[in-house]
mmCIF file of C-alpha atoms in Angstrom:
data_model
loop_
_atom_site.group_PDB
_atom_site.id
_atom_site.type_symbol
_atom_site.label_atom_id
_atom_site.label_comp_id
_atom_site.label_asym_id
_atom_site.label_seq_id
_atom_site.Cartn_x
_atom_site.Cartn_y
_atom_site.Cartn_z
ATOM 1 C CA UNK Y 804 73.867 73.405 78.824
ATOM 2 C CA UNK Y 805 71.597 72.656 75.925
ATOM 3 C CA UNK Y 806 70.394 69.230 74.980
ATOM 4 C CA UNK Y 807 70.210 67.663 71.534
ATOM 5 C CA UNK Y 808 66.560 68.742 71.365
ATOM 6 C CA UNK Y 809 67.761 72.376 71.129
ATOM 7 C CA UNK Y 810 70.183 71.811 68.239
ATOM 8 C CA UNK Y 811 67.715 73.346 65.764
ATOM 9 C CA UNK Y 812 67.243 76.414 68.010
ATOM 10 C CA UNK Y 813 70.997 76.991 68.204
ATOM 11 C CA UNK Y 814 71.383 77.105 64.409
ATOM 12 C CA UNK Y 815 71.541 80.950 64.298
ATOM 13 C CA UNK Y 816 74.228 80.945 66.995
ATOM 14 C CA UNK Y 817 76.258 78.290 65.162
ATOM 15 C CA UNK Y 818 75.946 80.178 61.868
ATOM 16 C CA UNK Y 819 76.987 83.470 63.471
ATOM 17 C CA UNK Y 820 80.070 81.887 65.068
ATOM 18 C CA UNK Y 821 81.044 80.096 61.857
ATOM 19 C CA UNK Y 822 80.919 83.344 59.887
ATOM 20 C CA UNK Y 823 82.819 85.364 62.494
ATOM 21 C CA UNK Y 824 85.482 82.691 62.859
ATOM 22 C CA UNK Y 825 85.898 82.371 59.079
ATOM 23 C CA UNK Y 826 86.373 86.112 58.727
ATOM 24 C CA UNK Y 827 88.820 86.133 61.652
ATOM 25 C CA UNK Y 828 91.132 83.710 59.818
ATOM 26 C CA UNK Y 829 91.292 86.307 57.018
ATOM 27 C CA UNK Y 830 91.432 83.782 54.185
ATOM 28 C CA UNK Y 831 94.313 81.838 55.697
ATOM 29 C CA UNK Y 832 94.982 78.387 54.272
ATOM 30 C CA UNK Y 833 94.893 77.124 57.841
ATOM 31 C CA UNK Y 834 91.083 77.410 57.776
ATOM 32 C CA UNK Y 835 90.775 74.409 55.433
ATOM 33 C CA UNK Y 836 93.638 72.472 57.016
ATOM 34 C CA UNK Y 837 92.121 73.003 60.449
ATOM 35 C CA UNK Y 838 88.794 71.626 59.212
ATOM 36 C CA UNK Y 839 90.520 68.404 58.136
ATOM 37 C CA UNK Y 840 92.268 68.127 61.498
ATOM 38 C CA UNK Y 841 88.952 68.555 63.306
ATOM 39 C CA UNK Y 842 87.211 65.980 61.138
ATOM 40 C CA UNK Y 843 90.022 63.522 61.903
ATOM 41 C CA UNK Y 844 89.467 63.931 65.642
ATOM 42 C CA UNK Y 845 92.586 65.964 66.375
ATOM 43 C CA UNK Y 846 90.900 68.331 68.843
ATOM 44 C CA UNK Y 847 90.677 67.174 72.457
ATOM 45 C CA UNK Y 848 88.232 68.450 75.078
ATOM 46 C CA UNK Y 849 87.458 72.161 74.812
ATOM 47 C CA UNK Y 850 87.929 74.220 77.979
ATOM 48 C CA UNK Y 851 86.035 77.493 78.360
ATOM 49 C CA UNK Y 852 87.390 80.193 80.670
ATOM 50 C CA UNK Y 853 86.620 83.903 80.789
ATOM 51 C CA UNK Y 854 88.242 85.400 77.710
ATOM 52 C CA UNK Y 855 89.408 82.156 76.095
ATOM 53 C CA UNK Y 856 88.576 78.801 74.552
ATOM 54 C CA UNK Y 857 91.407 76.271 74.672
ATOM 55 C CA UNK Y 858 92.102 72.679 73.675
ATOM 56 C CA UNK Y 859 94.960 70.327 72.912
ATOM 57 C CA UNK Y 860 95.281 69.616 69.175
ATOM 58 C CA UNK Y 861 97.316 66.706 67.833
ATOM 59 C CA UNK Y 862 98.843 66.918 64.349
ATOM 60 C CA UNK Y 863 101.782 65.028 62.797
ATOM 61 C CA UNK Y 864 102.485 63.128 66.040
ATOM 62 C CA UNK Y 865 102.837 66.404 67.944
ATOM 63 C CA UNK Y 866 100.361 67.956 70.384
ATOM 64 C CA UNK Y 867 99.961 71.714 70.596
ATOM 65 C CA UNK Y 868 97.928 73.920 72.904
ATOM 66 C CA UNK Y 869 95.584 76.035 70.783
ATOM 67 C CA UNK Y 870 93.698 79.038 72.165
ATOM 68 C CA UNK Y 871 91.016 81.367 70.830
ATOM 69 C CA UNK Y 872 90.961 84.690 72.678
ATOM 70 C CA UNK Y 873 87.598 86.483 73.010
ATOM 71 C CA UNK Y 874 86.711 89.687 74.892
ATOM 72 C CA UNK Y 875 84.563 89.309 77.984
ATOM 73 C CA UNK Y 876 81.231 91.097 78.120
ATOM 74 C CA UNK Y 877 80.918 93.925 80.631
ATOM 75 C CA UNK Y 878 78.619 93.825 83.659
ATOM 76 C CA UNK Y 879 76.322 96.327 81.952
ATOM 77 C CA UNK Y 880 76.077 94.087 78.894
ATOM 78 C CA UNK Y 881 75.192 91.064 81.024
ATOM 79 C CA UNK Y 882 72.559 93.106 82.876
ATOM 80 C CA UNK Y 883 71.074 94.246 79.560
ATOM 81 C CA UNK Y 884 70.988 90.664 78.274
ATOM 82 C CA UNK Y 885 69.376 89.360 81.483
ATOM 83 C CA UNK Y 886 66.752 92.120 81.410
ATOM 84 C CA UNK Y 887 65.775 91.254 77.834
ATOM 85 C CA UNK Y 888 65.677 87.499 78.529
ATOM 86 C CA UNK Y 889 63.482 88.063 81.618
ATOM 87 C CA UNK Y 890 60.725 89.284 79.298
ATOM 88 C CA UNK Y 891 60.838 86.119 77.180
ATOM 89 C CA UNK Y 892 58.935 83.170 78.777
ATOM 90 C CA UNK Y 893 60.683 80.654 76.517
ATOM 91 C CA UNK Y 894 64.102 82.011 77.460
ATOM 92 C CA UNK Y 895 63.167 82.031 81.149
ATOM 93 C CA UNK Y 896 61.991 78.421 80.939
ATOM 94 C CA UNK Y 897 65.250 77.412 79.242
ATOM 95 C CA UNK Y 898 67.404 79.138 81.841
ATOM 96 C CA UNK Y 899 65.439 77.808 84.810
ATOM 97 C CA UNK Y 900 65.826 74.314 83.317
ATOM 98 C CA UNK Y 901 69.608 74.936 83.057
ATOM 99 C CA UNK Y 902 69.594 75.354 79.271
ATOM 100 C CA UNK Y 903 71.018 78.163 77.178
ATOM 101 C CA UNK Y 904 68.087 79.966 75.511
ATOM 102 C CA UNK Y 905 68.030 80.221 71.747
ATOM 103 C CA UNK Y 906 67.245 83.941 72.086
ATOM 104 C CA UNK Y 907 70.892 84.742 72.878
ATOM 105 C CA UNK Y 908 71.798 83.848 69.278
ATOM 106 C CA UNK Y 909 70.013 86.938 67.965
ATOM 107 C CA UNK Y 910 71.241 90.319 69.226
ATOM 108 C CA UNK Y 911 67.840 91.718 68.315
ATOM 109 C CA UNK Y 912 66.250 89.424 70.899
ATOM 110 C CA UNK Y 913 69.103 89.811 73.345
ATOM 111 C CA UNK Y 914 68.978 93.545 73.945
ATOM 112 C CA UNK Y 915 71.556 94.270 71.252
ATOM 113 C CA UNK Y 916 74.172 92.160 73.066
ATOM 114 C CA UNK Y 917 75.967 89.806 70.691
ATOM 115 C CA UNK Y 918 77.143 86.605 72.362
ATOM 116 C CA UNK Y 919 79.161 85.787 69.248
ATOM 117 C CA UNK Y 920 82.055 88.283 69.038
ATOM 118 C CA UNK Y 921 82.840 90.198 65.869
ATOM 119 C CA UNK Y 922 85.554 88.765 63.617
ATOM 120 C CA UNK Y 923 88.105 91.407 64.644
ATOM 121 C CA UNK Y 924 87.544 90.495 68.320
ATOM 122 C CA UNK Y 925 88.688 86.879 67.818
ATOM 123 C CA UNK Y 926 92.458 86.412 68.100
ATOM 124 C CA UNK Y 927 94.601 83.288 67.950
ATOM 125 C CA UNK Y 928 97.338 81.760 70.055
ATOM 126 C CA UNK Y 929 99.104 78.408 69.924
ATOM 127 C CA UNK Y 930 102.234 76.706 71.182
ATOM 128 C CA UNK Y 931 103.377 76.202 67.575
ATOM 129 C CA UNK Y 932 105.651 78.837 65.884
ATOM 130 C CA UNK Y 933 102.795 80.335 63.821
ATOM 131 C CA UNK Y 934 100.590 80.602 66.877
ATOM 132 C CA UNK Y 935 103.372 82.281 68.844
ATOM 133 C CA UNK Y 936 103.281 85.029 66.259
ATOM 134 C CA UNK Y 937 99.582 85.566 66.946
ATOM 135 C CA UNK Y 938 98.394 84.315 63.552
ATOM 136 C CA UNK Y 939 95.785 81.666 62.781
ATOM 137 C CA UNK Y 940 97.518 78.293 62.540
ATOM 138 C CA UNK Y 941 96.233 74.853 61.601
ATOM 139 C CA UNK Y 942 95.737 73.974 65.278
ATOM 140 C CA UNK Y 943 93.782 77.081 66.326
ATOM 141 C CA UNK Y 944 91.717 76.776 63.148
ATOM 142 C CA UNK Y 945 90.890 73.167 64.080
ATOM 143 C CA UNK Y 946 89.800 74.440 67.490
ATOM 144 C CA UNK Y 947 87.524 77.019 65.860
ATOM 145 C CA UNK Y 948 85.831 74.323 63.777
ATOM 146 C CA UNK Y 949 85.416 72.151 66.862
ATOM 147 C CA UNK Y 950 83.749 75.067 68.638
ATOM 148 C CA UNK Y 951 81.293 75.333 65.730
ATOM 149 C CA UNK Y 952 80.160 71.740 66.251
ATOM 150 C CA UNK Y 953 80.196 72.041 70.022
ATOM 151 C CA UNK Y 954 77.942 75.109 70.024
ATOM 152 C CA UNK Y 955 75.154 73.103 68.409
ATOM 153 C CA UNK Y 956 74.774 71.029 71.577
ATOM 154 C CA UNK Y 957 76.639 72.958 74.308
ATOM 155 C CA UNK Y 958 76.166 76.667 73.775
ATOM 156 C CA UNK Y 959 77.256 77.329 77.343
ATOM 157 C CA UNK Y 960 80.936 77.142 76.337
ATOM 158 C CA UNK Y 961 80.579 80.440 74.500
ATOM 159 C CA UNK Y 962 78.864 82.029 77.492
ATOM 160 C CA UNK Y 963 81.749 80.893 79.663
ATOM 161 C CA UNK Y 964 84.319 82.370 77.283
ATOM 162 C CA UNK Y 965 82.404 85.634 77.328
ATOM 163 C CA UNK Y 966 82.645 85.769 81.100
ATOM 164 C CA UNK Y 967 79.540 84.156 82.632
ATOM 165 C CA UNK Y 968 78.166 80.658 83.112
ATOM 166 C CA UNK Y 969 74.631 79.710 82.105
ATOM 167 C CA UNK Y 970 73.833 79.124 85.781
ATOM 168 C CA UNK Y 971 74.982 82.642 86.706
ATOM 169 C CA UNK Y 972 72.913 84.097 83.878
ATOM 170 C CA UNK Y 973 69.903 82.167 85.136
ATOM 171 C CA UNK Y 974 70.479 83.624 88.610
ATOM 172 C CA UNK Y 975 70.503 87.127 87.162
ATOM 173 C CA UNK Y 976 67.227 86.525 85.370
ATOM 174 C CA UNK Y 977 65.686 84.901 88.457
ATOM 175 C CA UNK Y 978 66.575 87.943 90.570
ATOM 176 C CA UNK Y 979 64.969 90.253 88.031
ATOM 177 C CA UNK Y 980 61.782 88.191 88.105
ATOM 178 C CA UNK Y 981 61.370 87.882 91.864
ATOM 179 C CA UNK Y 982 57.661 87.700 92.770
ATOM 180 C CA UNK Y 983 56.556 88.069 89.139
ATOM 181 C CA UNK Y 984 54.745 85.723 86.798
ATOM 182 C CA UNK Y 985 56.976 84.751 83.845
ATOM 183 C CA UNK Y 986 53.957 84.396 81.547
ATOM 184 C CA UNK Y 987 52.796 81.620 79.258
ATOM 185 C CA UNK Y 988 55.299 79.314 77.614
ATOM 186 C CA UNK Y 989 54.894 79.406 73.812
ATOM 187 C CA UNK Y 990 54.633 76.154 71.882
ATOM 188 C CA UNK Y 991 57.221 74.902 69.403
ATOM 189 C CA UNK Y 992 56.565 74.838 65.667
ATOM 190 C CA UNK Y 993 54.970 71.406 66.051
ATOM 191 C CA UNK Y 994 52.597 72.683 68.741
ATOM 192 C CA UNK Y 995 54.321 71.111 71.760
ATOM 193 C CA UNK Y 996 56.184 72.381 74.816
ATOM 194 C CA UNK Y 997 58.821 70.704 76.984
ATOM 195 C CA UNK Y 998 57.516 69.267 80.243
ATOM 196 C CA UNK Y 999 60.651 70.248 82.188
ATOM 197 C CA UNK Y 1000 60.332 73.838 80.986
ATOM 198 C CA UNK Y 1001 56.684 73.990 82.021
ATOM 199 C CA UNK Y 1002 57.648 72.655 85.440
ATOM 200 C CA UNK Y 1003 60.453 75.203 85.769
ATOM 201 C CA UNK Y 1004 58.059 78.055 85.073
ATOM 202 C CA UNK Y 1005 55.416 76.659 87.406
ATOM 203 C CA UNK Y 1006 57.951 76.202 90.201
ATOM 204 C CA UNK Y 1007 59.100 79.811 89.786
ATOM 205 C CA UNK Y 1008 55.638 81.405 89.821
ATOM 206 C CA UNK Y 1009 54.491 82.931 93.124
ATOM 207 C CA UNK Y 1010 52.263 80.571 95.132
ATOM 208 C CA UNK Y 1011 48.515 81.118 94.912
ATOM 209 C CA UNK Y 1012 45.959 80.414 97.591
ATOM 210 C CA UNK Y 1013 44.063 77.204 96.839
ATOM 211 C CA UNK Y 1014 40.450 77.701 95.757
ATOM 212 C CA UNK Y 1015 37.828 77.188 98.437
ATOM 213 C CA UNK Y 1016 35.870 74.281 96.966
ATOM 214 C CA UNK Y 1017 34.137 71.244 98.372
ATOM 215 C CA UNK Y 1018 35.611 68.173 96.718
ATOM 216 C CA UNK Y 1019 33.066 65.661 98.049
ATOM 217 C CA UNK Y 1020 30.107 66.429 95.738
ATOM 218 C CA UNK Y 1021 32.264 66.640 92.591
ATOM 219 C CA UNK Y 1022 31.603 63.795 90.141
ATOM 220 C CA UNK Y 1023 34.909 61.976 89.438
ATOM 221 C CA UNK Y 1024 36.134 62.450 85.885
ATOM 222 C CA UNK Y 1025 36.747 58.705 85.670
ATOM 223 C CA UNK Y 1026 33.001 58.086 85.438
ATOM 224 C CA UNK Y 1027 33.003 59.513 81.914
ATOM 225 C CA UNK Y 1028 36.024 57.626 80.615
ATOM 226 C CA UNK Y 1029 35.953 55.028 77.889
ATOM 227 C CA UNK Y 1030 38.267 52.015 77.872
ATOM 228 C CA UNK Y 1031 41.639 52.894 76.271
ATOM 229 C CA UNK Y 1032 43.208 50.611 73.670
ATOM 230 C CA UNK Y 1033 44.751 47.356 74.849
ATOM 231 C CA UNK Y 1034 46.986 46.883 76.835
ATOM 232 C CA UNK Y 1035 45.937 50.002 78.734
ATOM 233 C CA UNK Y 1036 43.916 49.618 81.943
ATOM 234 C CA UNK Y 1037 40.155 49.597 81.695
ATOM 235 C CA UNK Y 1038 38.213 52.713 82.576
ATOM 236 C CA UNK Y 1039 36.798 50.944 85.621
ATOM 237 C CA UNK Y 1040 40.346 50.048 86.725
ATOM 238 C CA UNK Y 1041 41.295 53.714 86.469
ATOM 239 C CA UNK Y 1042 38.251 54.645 88.536
ATOM 240 C CA UNK Y 1043 39.233 52.160 91.256
ATOM 241 C CA UNK Y 1044 42.823 53.377 91.297
ATOM 242 C CA UNK Y 1045 41.635 56.967 91.512
ATOM 243 C CA UNK Y 1046 39.308 56.145 94.391
ATOM 244 C CA UNK Y 1047 42.059 54.249 96.180
ATOM 245 C CA UNK Y 1048 44.435 57.200 95.778
ATOM 246 C CA UNK Y 1049 41.734 59.537 97.098
ATOM 247 C CA UNK Y 1050 41.113 57.282 100.108
ATOM 248 C CA UNK Y 1051 44.815 57.169 100.925
ATOM 249 C CA UNK Y 1052 45.127 60.938 100.572
ATOM 250 C CA UNK Y 1053 42.126 61.442 102.844
ATOM 251 C CA UNK Y 1054 43.664 59.088 105.408
ATOM 252 C CA UNK Y 1055 46.919 61.069 105.361
ATOM 253 C CA UNK Y 1056 45.084 64.373 105.741
ATOM 254 C CA UNK Y 1057 43.023 63.094 108.657
ATOM 255 C CA UNK Y 1058 46.093 61.544 110.334
ATOM 256 C CA UNK Y 1059 44.662 58.020 110.227
ATOM 257 C CA UNK Y 1060 47.527 55.554 110.855
ATOM 258 C CA UNK Y 1061 48.568 53.744 107.694
ATOM 259 C CA UNK Y 1062 48.228 49.957 108.025
ATOM 260 C CA UNK Y 1063 51.060 47.672 106.909
ATOM 261 C CA UNK Y 1064 50.934 47.823 103.148
ATOM 262 C CA UNK Y 1065 53.740 46.214 101.133
ATOM 263 C CA UNK Y 1066 53.925 44.783 97.613
ATOM 264 C CA UNK Y 1067 52.207 41.526 98.590
ATOM 265 C CA UNK Y 1068 49.354 43.303 100.372
ATOM 266 C CA UNK Y 1069 48.984 45.635 97.423
ATOM 267 C CA UNK Y 1070 48.753 42.633 95.082
ATOM 268 C CA UNK Y 1071 46.022 41.154 97.261
ATOM 269 C CA UNK Y 1072 44.259 44.522 97.315
ATOM 270 C CA UNK Y 1073 44.032 44.457 93.530
ATOM 271 C CA UNK Y 1074 42.810 40.870 93.547
ATOM 272 C CA UNK Y 1075 40.149 41.750 96.114
ATOM 273 C CA UNK Y 1076 38.817 44.593 93.974
ATOM 274 C CA UNK Y 1077 35.928 44.015 91.535
ATOM 275 C CA UNK Y 1078 37.094 41.886 88.587
ATOM 276 C CA UNK Y 1079 40.492 41.538 90.268
ATOM 277 C CA UNK Y 1080 40.042 37.776 90.310
ATOM 278 C CA UNK Y 1081 40.891 37.824 86.584
ATOM 279 C CA UNK Y 1082 44.489 38.500 87.568
ATOM 280 C CA UNK Y 1083 44.734 35.594 90.011
ATOM 281 C CA UNK Y 1084 46.892 33.285 87.814
ATOM 282 C CA UNK Y 1085 49.335 36.109 87.060
ATOM 283 C CA UNK Y 1086 49.530 37.051 90.740
ATOM 284 C CA UNK Y 1087 50.218 33.432 91.692
ATOM 285 C CA UNK Y 1088 53.128 33.291 89.244
ATOM 286 C CA UNK Y 1089 54.493 36.620 90.475
ATOM 287 C CA UNK Y 1090 54.247 35.895 94.206
ATOM 288 C CA UNK Y 1091 54.983 32.155 94.240
ATOM 289 C CA UNK Y 1092 51.857 31.534 96.316
ATOM 290 C CA UNK Y 1093 49.083 29.158 95.329
ATOM 291 C CA UNK Y 1094 45.796 30.487 94.025
ATOM 292 C CA UNK Y 1095 44.059 28.923 97.043
ATOM 293 C CA UNK Y 1096 46.303 30.864 99.415
ATOM 294 C CA UNK Y 1097 45.757 34.094 97.520
ATOM 295 C CA UNK Y 1098 41.987 33.573 97.565
ATOM 296 C CA UNK Y 1099 42.104 33.195 101.349
ATOM 297 C CA UNK Y 1100 44.269 36.321 101.625
ATOM 298 C CA UNK Y 1101 41.706 38.205 99.526
ATOM 299 C CA UNK Y 1102 39.078 37.328 102.130
ATOM 300 C CA UNK Y 1103 41.449 38.451 104.866
ATOM 301 C CA UNK Y 1104 42.016 41.742 103.073
ATOM 302 C CA UNK Y 1105 38.290 42.391 102.768
ATOM 303 C CA UNK Y 1106 37.825 41.729 106.489
ATOM 304 C CA UNK Y 1107 40.968 43.306 107.914
ATOM 305 C CA UNK Y 1108 42.811 45.249 105.221
ATOM 306 C CA UNK Y 1109 46.529 44.678 104.579
ATOM 307 C CA UNK Y 1110 47.073 43.308 108.084
ATOM 308 C CA UNK Y 1111 44.207 40.863 107.556
ATOM 309 C CA UNK Y 1112 45.844 39.603 104.372
ATOM 310 C CA UNK Y 1113 49.162 39.089 106.141
ATOM 311 C CA UNK Y 1114 47.483 37.389 109.113
ATOM 312 C CA UNK Y 1115 45.878 34.923 106.686
ATOM 313 C CA UNK Y 1116 49.319 33.957 105.458
ATOM 314 C CA UNK Y 1117 50.887 33.791 108.938
ATOM 315 C CA UNK Y 1118 50.368 35.207 112.403
ATOM 316 C CA UNK Y 1119 52.426 38.253 113.274
ATOM 317 C CA UNK Y 1120 55.312 37.656 115.643
ATOM 318 C CA UNK Y 1121 54.581 38.875 119.179
ATOM 319 C CA UNK Y 1122 56.180 38.060 122.548
ATOM 320 C CA UNK Y 1123 55.147 34.647 124.008
ATOM 321 C CA UNK Y 1124 54.041 36.410 127.171
ATOM 322 C CA UNK Y 1125 51.508 38.430 125.168
ATOM 323 C CA UNK Y 1126 50.105 35.220 123.685
ATOM 324 C CA UNK Y 1127 49.814 33.654 127.128
ATOM 325 C CA UNK Y 1128 48.021 36.702 128.522
ATOM 326 C CA UNK Y 1129 45.560 36.636 125.622
ATOM 327 C CA UNK Y 1130 44.939 32.902 126.110
ATOM 328 C CA UNK Y 1131 44.265 33.459 129.803
ATOM 329 C CA UNK Y 1132 41.807 36.209 128.923
ATOM 330 C CA UNK Y 1133 39.978 33.770 126.651
ATOM 331 C CA UNK Y 1134 39.871 31.053 129.276
ATOM 332 C CA UNK Y 1135 38.345 33.535 131.692
ATOM 333 C CA UNK Y 1136 35.830 34.709 129.119
ATOM 334 C CA UNK Y 1137 32.239 33.484 129.311
ATOM 335 C CA UNK Y 1138 32.395 32.908 125.579
ATOM 336 C CA UNK Y 1139 34.603 29.870 126.185
ATOM 337 C CA UNK Y 1140 32.437 27.099 127.588
ATOM 338 C CA UNK Y 1141 33.867 24.066 125.861
ATOM 339 C CA UNK Y 1142 37.146 22.976 124.334
ATOM 340 C CA UNK Y 1143 40.763 23.577 125.170
ATOM 341 C CA UNK Y 1144 42.636 26.768 124.285
ATOM 342 C CA UNK Y 1145 45.991 25.981 122.620
ATOM 343 C CA UNK Y 1146 48.855 28.194 121.496
ATOM 344 C CA UNK Y 1147 50.673 27.048 118.355
ATOM 345 C CA UNK Y 1148 52.377 28.771 115.407
ATOM 346 C CA UNK Y 1149 51.791 32.162 116.983
ATOM 347 C CA UNK Y 1150 47.970 31.709 117.051
ATOM 348 C CA UNK Y 1151 45.403 30.867 119.759
ATOM 349 C CA UNK Y 1152 43.110 28.004 118.760
ATOM 350 C CA UNK Y 1153 40.058 26.187 120.073
ATOM 351 C CA UNK Y 1154 40.112 23.048 117.899
ATOM 352 C CA UNK Y 1155 36.862 21.701 119.359
ATOM 353 C CA UNK Y 1156 34.931 24.844 118.420
ATOM 354 C CA UNK Y 1157 36.867 25.249 115.145
ATOM 355 C CA UNK Y 1158 37.878 28.846 115.827
ATOM 356 C CA UNK Y 1159 41.165 30.682 116.046
ATOM 357 C CA UNK Y 1160 42.539 34.194 116.514
ATOM 358 C CA UNK Y 1161 45.862 35.461 115.204
ATOM 359 C CA UNK Y 1162 47.826 38.602 116.055
ATOM 360 C CA UNK Y 1163 48.141 40.979 113.087
ATOM 361 C CA UNK Y 1164 50.747 43.496 111.989
ATOM 362 C CA UNK Y 1165 48.305 46.259 112.890
ATOM 363 C CA UNK Y 1166 48.255 45.257 116.574
ATOM 364 C CA UNK Y 1167 44.764 43.724 116.367
ATOM 365 C CA UNK Y 1168 43.551 40.153 116.770
ATOM 366 C CA UNK Y 1169 42.092 38.632 113.608
ATOM 367 C CA UNK Y 1170 39.425 35.883 113.857
ATOM 368 C CA UNK Y 1171 39.501 32.683 111.774
ATOM 369 C CA UNK Y 1172 37.269 29.643 111.422
ATOM 370 C CA UNK Y 1173 38.154 26.096 110.403
ATOM 371 C CA UNK Y 1174 37.228 25.555 106.762
ATOM 372 C CA UNK Y 1175 38.670 22.109 106.002
ATOM 373 C CA UNK Y 1176 41.253 19.974 107.712
ATOM 374 C CA UNK Y 1177 44.020 22.343 108.823
ATOM 375 C CA UNK Y 1178 42.661 25.095 106.547
ATOM 376 C CA UNK Y 1179 41.579 28.297 108.263
ATOM 377 C CA UNK Y 1180 39.531 31.043 106.663
ATOM 378 C CA UNK Y 1181 39.470 34.692 107.827
ATOM 379 C CA UNK Y 1182 36.336 36.006 109.486
ATOM 380 C CA UNK Y 1183 35.127 39.566 110.130
ATOM 381 C CA UNK Y 1184 35.565 41.223 113.506
ATOM 382 C CA UNK Y 1185 39.278 42.014 114.000
ATOM 383 C CA UNK Y 1186 39.788 44.128 117.119
ATOM 384 C CA UNK Y 1187 42.235 45.007 119.888
ATOM 385 C CA UNK Y 1188 40.510 42.767 122.455
ATOM 386 C CA UNK Y 1189 41.384 39.052 121.997
ATOM 387 C CA UNK Y 1190 38.173 37.959 123.752
ATOM 388 C CA UNK Y 1191 36.021 40.062 121.431
ATOM 389 C CA UNK Y 1192 37.901 38.735 118.383
ATOM 390 C CA UNK Y 1193 37.346 35.203 119.688
ATOM 391 C CA UNK Y 1194 33.607 35.869 120.026
ATOM 392 C CA UNK Y 1195 33.597 37.179 116.438
ATOM 393 C CA UNK Y 1196 35.203 33.902 115.322
ATOM 394 C CA UNK Y 1197 32.547 31.872 117.128
ATOM 395 C CA UNK Y 1198 29.763 33.915 115.521
ATOM 396 C CA UNK Y 1199 31.260 33.301 112.099
ATOM 397 C CA UNK Y 1200 31.641 29.586 112.916
ATOM 398 C CA UNK Y 1201 27.972 29.334 113.893
ATOM 399 C CA UNK Y 1202 26.927 31.072 110.680
ATOM 400 C CA UNK Y 1203 29.054 28.798 108.509
ATOM 401 C CA UNK Y 1204 28.939 25.084 109.289
ATOM 402 C CA UNK Y 1205 32.071 23.065 108.761
ATOM 403 C CA UNK Y 1206 32.586 22.266 105.064
ATOM 404 C CA UNK Y 1207 32.728 18.611 104.197
#
């Protein structure tokens, strides 16, 4: 099926059909009357079947079944057409994108096969008395005019009446081109090509072995970019996004487990990037969190990635028995000399020392230090061992006295 973007390309096909149909009516007055019926919306949906185009046509409060009879093309004719289209990259791209190629409108480009039948090959039939006699009537003429308009946007109906669907024709061409390169897609008159057609050709081409190159020493193209016009992202933003995409791709290729990364963590990731703080007010409005909370989550992201950001907002839910075992490990640790270890809100806290560890979504323990009254700030040193995470919290506490 063709889209509206191919209407111009189908003009030769439409013109050829209009001429053949006009000649087939042999000067009958029904040609003009049928045009008026069509313009008044008398023709219902057109049905294409091998050898015929049919539709219900309503005139003078009566509905008649009008039919245009066309000869089907032979198998040899279809093979000839497919062979000629296989040598036309534009036609191949159209077919692979499930569009009827404009080349079929011109027998010279279609291996001498005319999709539009000659005038003497078009015959008429209708449920009205005139149509029963095999002559062109007002209703079949209206159908012919409707076909003219329909061909401009849906050329596949004529293919169907001639005995083959556009999909079947595409399959014929695809078989002829097995393991061959369809060539370069030519540009339109305005110098452009359709993205879906380019993709169709690329998907059909035989796979090539990737070049053996070392990507690490290559200078990223983003380093030479200039800032695009507002509101486009800055060149530096593009560089950061490119680097982030490269890091994620490298992690996938090296089978590194992906940490919990949802929309909120991704927002914090952007805020934690250079100059990301400029977006803090917008992020606060979007997430419903305060700027203070988001700032703390940015610190957590820098120390522990997405899981660190989530742990800053709230401790991950783990079984109470796991919390108790971790607390016991801390009590037995030499690092705990003073204070009382408490378990509250899913975290393990030593209020006297001003340190705390929280379980994260990544299965690690994330250290925190008391910043102000009931305000905890993330610290570096997240790890699987709760005792080691606790020691990291104490080191951070010693390096940063309690804020007043």
